[in-house]
Amino acid sequence: MLLQLYLFMVLNWNCNLHVRVFALILLFTVLPLNKNGLLAQKLSRFISKHVCSYFPITLHLEDHEAFHPNQSYVFGYEPHSVFPFGIFALLDNIGFMPISKMRFLVSSASFYIPFLGQVWRWLGFTSVAKKNLISLLASGHSCIIVPGGNRETLFMEHGSENVYLKERRGFVRIAMEMGHPLVPVFCFGQTNTYKWWKVPGKLVQNLTRFIKINPILFWGIFGSPIPFKNPLYVVVGRPIHVNKNPKPTTEQVAKVHSEFVEALQNLFEKHKARAGCTTLELKIV
């Protein structure tokens, strides 16, 4: 009966296109599908392209020629919001970026979420664990991470973009140890893809550290998980080149971290008017 309902939603042309897409993805999550197989790869491209056209997502590179195909980069993407939809514009199955072998790193807990965990695997998402990041960079992959992580949602506020970055220096240290450039990325409009409400209080913050998933309530179209169609504007800054240093000092890491934060702030201020967010403020917390 459930299978018949899925097929009806997918094949009935009177249904909204995005409802059919959602139903199709949901159907495939209950089918045995090799994530490295041809069908899974086609499904990955289909999902990524649909996400980019749904909002839609616009990608702007400040300097296209600054990226070299044989170089691996560490992309620091902000904000996290409820979900960082803008990262789909950076994935290599879309073809917007001038480099390939891009991987998005997420919390390991994300793979245990029913339905979504399977989709993340098809899309090539992988764990943000330190060993995994080092391994991917060493194998020639560029890595996209959200420095603020899931915990950044605790600092979300309506009317401003709060980026949890002051204490997040691990990604900078790894980039320095391996000699890979850091790239600031900011996505405008992403916070408005869902309506949301978070539980206040320090107890919630302590709980979040333990369970690795934030207790935030969010909803999209008609109260569903389908996000609102709010245009996203993703801006990719120029790479920040670092000298390879196997054992950087705390002061050296702090200096490069400050350079990254400043570059992200400049990126935000420079492009917020073009993104239609003239009055929006960025806070580094």
Coordinates of C-alpha atoms in Angstrom, one line a residue:
M1 CA 0.0 0.0 0.0
L2 CA 2.8 2.4 0.9
L3 CA 4.7 1.6 -2.3
Q4 CA 1.5 2.2 -4.3
L5 CA 1.1 5.6 -2.6
Y6 CA 4.7 6.5 -3.5
L7 CA 4.2 5.5 -7.1
F8 CA 1.0 7.4 -7.4
M9 CA 2.7 10.6 -6.1
V10 CA 5.6 10.2 -8.5
L11 CA 3.6 9.3 -11.6
N12 CA 0.5 11.5 -11.1
W13 CA 1.2 14.6 -13.2
N14 CA -1.4 16.6 -11.3
C15 CA 0.9 16.5 -8.3
N16 CA 3.4 19.3 -7.7
L17 CA 6.7 18.6 -9.3
H18 CA 8.6 19.0 -6.0
V19 CA 6.2 16.6 -4.2
R20 CA 6.9 14.0 -6.9
V21 CA 10.7 14.5 -6.5
F22 CA 10.4 14.1 -2.7
A23 CA 8.3 11.0 -3.1
L24 CA 10.8 9.5 -5.6
I25 CA 13.7 10.1 -3.2
L26 CA 11.8 8.6 -0.3
L27 CA 11.0 5.6 -2.4
F28 CA 14.6 4.9 -3.2
T29 CA 15.7 5.2 0.4
V30 CA 13.8 1.9 1.2
L31 CA 15.3 0.1 -1.8
P32 CA 18.7 -1.7 -1.7
L33 CA 20.9 0.6 -3.8
N34 CA 24.7 0.5 -4.1
K35 CA 25.9 4.1 -3.3
N36 CA 28.8 3.6 -5.7
G37 CA 26.6 2.2 -8.5
L38 CA 25.5 3.9 -11.7
L39 CA 21.9 4.3 -10.5
A40 CA 23.0 6.0 -7.2
Q41 CA 25.4 8.3 -9.1
K42 CA 22.6 9.4 -11.4
L43 CA 20.2 9.9 -8.5
S44 CA 22.9 12.0 -6.8
R45 CA 23.2 14.3 -9.8
F46 CA 19.4 14.5 -10.1
I47 CA 19.0 15.5 -6.5
S48 CA 21.8 18.1 -6.6
K49 CA 20.6 19.7 -9.8
H50 CA 17.0 19.8 -8.5
V51 CA 18.1 21.4 -5.3
C52 CA 20.0 24.1 -7.2
S53 CA 17.0 24.9 -9.5
Y54 CA 14.4 24.7 -6.7
F55 CA 15.4 27.7 -4.7
P56 CA 17.2 28.6 -7.0
I57 CA 20.9 28.8 -6.1
T58 CA 23.2 31.3 -7.7
L59 CA 27.0 30.9 -7.4
H60 CA 29.5 33.7 -7.6
L61 CA 33.2 33.2 -7.7
E62 CA 35.3 36.3 -6.9
D63 CA 38.3 35.0 -8.9
H64 CA 37.7 32.1 -11.2
E65 CA 41.3 31.9 -12.2
A66 CA 42.6 31.7 -8.6
F67 CA 41.5 28.0 -8.5
H68 CA 43.8 25.3 -10.0
P69 CA 42.5 21.8 -10.9
N70 CA 45.5 20.1 -9.3
Q71 CA 45.2 21.9 -6.0
S72 CA 43.1 20.7 -3.0
Y73 CA 41.3 23.3 -1.0
V74 CA 39.6 23.6 2.4
F75 CA 36.3 25.4 1.9
G76 CA 35.0 27.1 5.1
Y77 CA 31.2 27.5 4.4
E78 CA 28.9 29.6 6.4
P79 CA 26.3 29.8 7.8
H80 CA 25.0 26.4 8.8
S81 CA 21.3 27.5 9.3
V82 CA 18.8 24.6 9.7
F83 CA 20.6 23.0 6.7
P84 CA 23.4 24.4 4.5
F85 CA 21.6 23.9 1.1
G86 CA 24.0 26.3 -0.6
I87 CA 26.7 23.7 -0.6
F88 CA 25.0 21.9 -3.5
A89 CA 26.3 24.6 -5.8
L90 CA 29.8 23.6 -4.9
L91 CA 29.5 19.9 -5.5
D92 CA 31.4 18.5 -8.6
N93 CA 28.3 16.7 -9.9
I94 CA 26.8 20.2 -10.7
G95 CA 29.8 21.6 -12.5
F96 CA 29.7 25.2 -11.3
M97 CA 33.1 25.1 -9.7
P98 CA 36.4 25.0 -11.8
I99 CA 37.7 22.1 -9.7
S100 CA 36.6 18.5 -9.2
K101 CA 36.8 16.0 -6.4
M102 CA 34.8 18.0 -3.9
R103 CA 33.5 16.4 -0.7
F104 CA 31.1 17.8 1.9
L105 CA 31.9 16.7 5.4
V106 CA 29.1 16.5 8.0
S107 CA 28.7 15.2 11.5
S108 CA 28.7 11.5 11.9
A109 CA 25.4 11.6 13.7
S110 CA 23.8 12.9 10.5
F111 CA 24.2 9.4 8.9
Y112 CA 21.9 7.9 11.5
I113 CA 18.9 10.0 10.6
P114 CA 16.3 7.9 8.9
F115 CA 15.8 8.7 5.2
L116 CA 18.3 11.5 5.1
G117 CA 21.3 9.4 6.1
Q118 CA 20.9 7.3 3.0
V119 CA 20.6 10.4 0.8
W120 CA 23.8 11.9 2.3
R121 CA 25.7 8.7 1.3
W122 CA 24.4 8.9 -2.3
L123 CA 25.5 12.5 -2.5
G124 CA 29.0 11.6 -1.4
F125 CA 28.8 13.3 2.0
T126 CA 31.2 11.9 4.5
S127 CA 32.3 12.3 8.1
V128 CA 33.9 15.5 9.4
A129 CA 36.2 13.4 11.7
K130 CA 39.7 14.8 11.7
K131 CA 41.3 11.6 10.3
N132 CA 38.8 11.6 7.5
L133 CA 39.5 15.2 6.6
I134 CA 43.3 14.6 6.5
S135 CA 42.8 11.4 4.4
L136 CA 40.7 13.2 1.8
L137 CA 43.0 16.1 1.5
A138 CA 46.0 13.7 1.1
S139 CA 44.2 11.9 -1.7
G140 CA 43.6 15.1 -3.7
H141 CA 40.1 15.9 -2.6
S142 CA 38.9 19.4 -1.8
C143 CA 36.8 19.5 1.3
I144 CA 33.8 21.6 2.2
I145 CA 33.1 22.0 5.9
V146 CA 30.9 24.2 8.0
P147 CA 33.2 25.4 10.8
G148 CA 30.3 26.3 13.1
G149 CA 28.8 22.9 12.7
N150 CA 25.4 21.8 14.1
R151 CA 26.1 23.8 17.3
E152 CA 25.9 27.0 15.3
T153 CA 22.1 26.7 15.2
L154 CA 22.1 27.5 18.9
F155 CA 23.2 31.0 18.1
M156 CA 20.7 31.6 15.3
E157 CA 18.7 34.8 15.5
H158 CA 16.0 36.2 13.4
G159 CA 17.2 39.3 11.4
S160 CA 20.9 38.6 11.7
E161 CA 23.5 35.9 10.7
N162 CA 25.4 34.6 13.7
V163 CA 28.4 32.5 12.8
Y164 CA 30.0 30.3 15.5
L165 CA 33.6 30.7 14.5
K166 CA 35.7 32.3 17.3
E167 CA 36.4 28.9 18.9
R168 CA 36.6 26.9 15.7
R169 CA 40.2 26.7 14.7
G170 CA 40.7 23.0 14.0
F171 CA 40.1 23.3 10.3
V172 CA 42.7 26.1 10.1
R173 CA 45.3 24.0 11.9
I174 CA 44.8 21.0 9.5
A175 CA 45.0 23.3 6.5
M176 CA 48.3 24.7 7.8
E177 CA 49.7 21.3 8.7
M178 CA 49.0 20.0 5.1
G179 CA 49.6 23.2 3.3
H180 CA 46.2 23.6 1.6
P181 CA 44.6 27.0 0.9
L182 CA 41.5 28.1 2.9
V183 CA 38.5 29.4 1.0
P184 CA 35.8 31.5 2.7
V185 CA 32.3 30.9 1.4
F186 CA 29.1 32.6 2.4
C187 CA 25.5 31.8 1.5
F188 CA 22.9 34.6 1.6
G189 CA 19.2 33.7 2.0
Q190 CA 19.7 30.2 3.5
T191 CA 18.4 31.1 7.0
N192 CA 15.0 31.8 5.4
T193 CA 14.5 28.4 3.8
Y194 CA 12.7 27.3 6.9
K195 CA 10.7 28.8 9.7
W196 CA 12.3 27.8 13.0
W197 CA 12.2 28.0 16.7
K198 CA 14.9 26.9 19.2
V199 CA 14.6 26.0 22.8
P200 CA 16.4 28.7 24.9
G201 CA 18.7 28.1 27.9
K202 CA 22.2 26.8 28.7
L203 CA 20.9 23.3 29.5
V204 CA 20.0 22.9 25.8
Q205 CA 23.6 23.9 24.8
N206 CA 25.1 21.3 27.2
L207 CA 22.7 18.7 25.9
T208 CA 23.7 19.5 22.3
R209 CA 27.3 18.8 23.1
F210 CA 26.4 15.4 24.3
I211 CA 23.9 14.2 21.6
K212 CA 25.6 16.0 18.7
I213 CA 22.2 17.0 17.3
N214 CA 20.5 20.3 18.1
P215 CA 16.9 20.3 19.4
I216 CA 15.6 23.0 17.0
L217 CA 12.1 22.9 15.7
F218 CA 11.7 23.8 12.0
W219 CA 9.1 23.6 9.3
G220 CA 8.8 24.4 5.6
I221 CA 5.9 24.5 3.1
F222 CA 2.6 23.6 4.8
G223 CA 4.5 22.6 7.9
S224 CA 6.4 19.9 6.0
P225 CA 10.2 19.3 5.8
I226 CA 10.2 20.7 2.2
P227 CA 11.9 24.1 2.4
F228 CA 10.5 27.4 1.2
K229 CA 11.6 28.5 -2.2
N230 CA 13.9 31.4 -1.2
P231 CA 16.6 32.4 -3.6
L232 CA 20.1 31.6 -2.4
Y233 CA 23.2 33.5 -3.3
V234 CA 26.5 31.7 -2.7
V235 CA 29.7 33.7 -2.8
V236 CA 33.1 32.0 -3.0
G237 CA 36.1 34.2 -1.9
R238 CA 39.7 34.1 -3.0
P239 CA 41.9 31.3 -1.6
I240 CA 44.0 32.2 1.4
H241 CA 47.3 30.5 0.8
V242 CA 49.2 29.1 3.8
N243 CA 52.7 27.8 4.1
K244 CA 52.9 24.1 5.0
N245 CA 53.8 23.8 8.7
P246 CA 53.6 20.3 10.3
K247 CA 53.6 21.8 13.8
P248 CA 52.1 25.3 13.8
T249 CA 52.0 27.1 17.1
T250 CA 48.8 28.4 18.8
E251 CA 49.8 31.9 17.8
Q252 CA 50.4 31.0 14.2
V253 CA 47.0 29.2 13.9
A254 CA 45.3 32.2 15.6
K255 CA 46.9 34.5 13.0
V256 CA 45.6 32.5 10.0
H257 CA 42.3 32.0 11.7
S258 CA 41.9 35.8 12.0
E259 CA 42.7 36.2 8.3
F260 CA 40.0 33.7 7.5
V261 CA 37.4 35.5 9.7
E262 CA 38.3 38.9 8.2
A263 CA 38.0 37.5 4.7
L264 CA 34.6 36.1 5.5
Q265 CA 33.4 39.4 6.9
N266 CA 34.7 41.3 3.9
L267 CA 32.9 38.8 1.6
F268 CA 29.7 39.3 3.5
E269 CA 29.8 43.1 3.4
K270 CA 30.9 43.3 -0.2
H271 CA 28.1 41.1 -1.6
K272 CA 25.1 41.6 0.8
A273 CA 23.6 44.4 -1.2
R274 CA 23.8 42.4 -4.4
A275 CA 22.1 39.5 -2.6
G276 CA 19.3 41.8 -1.5
C277 CA 20.3 41.7 2.2
T278 CA 21.4 45.3 2.6
T279 CA 20.3 45.6 6.3
L280 CA 21.5 42.2 7.3
E281 CA 24.3 42.0 9.9
L282 CA 26.9 39.4 10.4
K283 CA 28.0 38.5 14.0
I284 CA 31.0 36.3 14.7
V285 CA 30.3 34.4 18.0

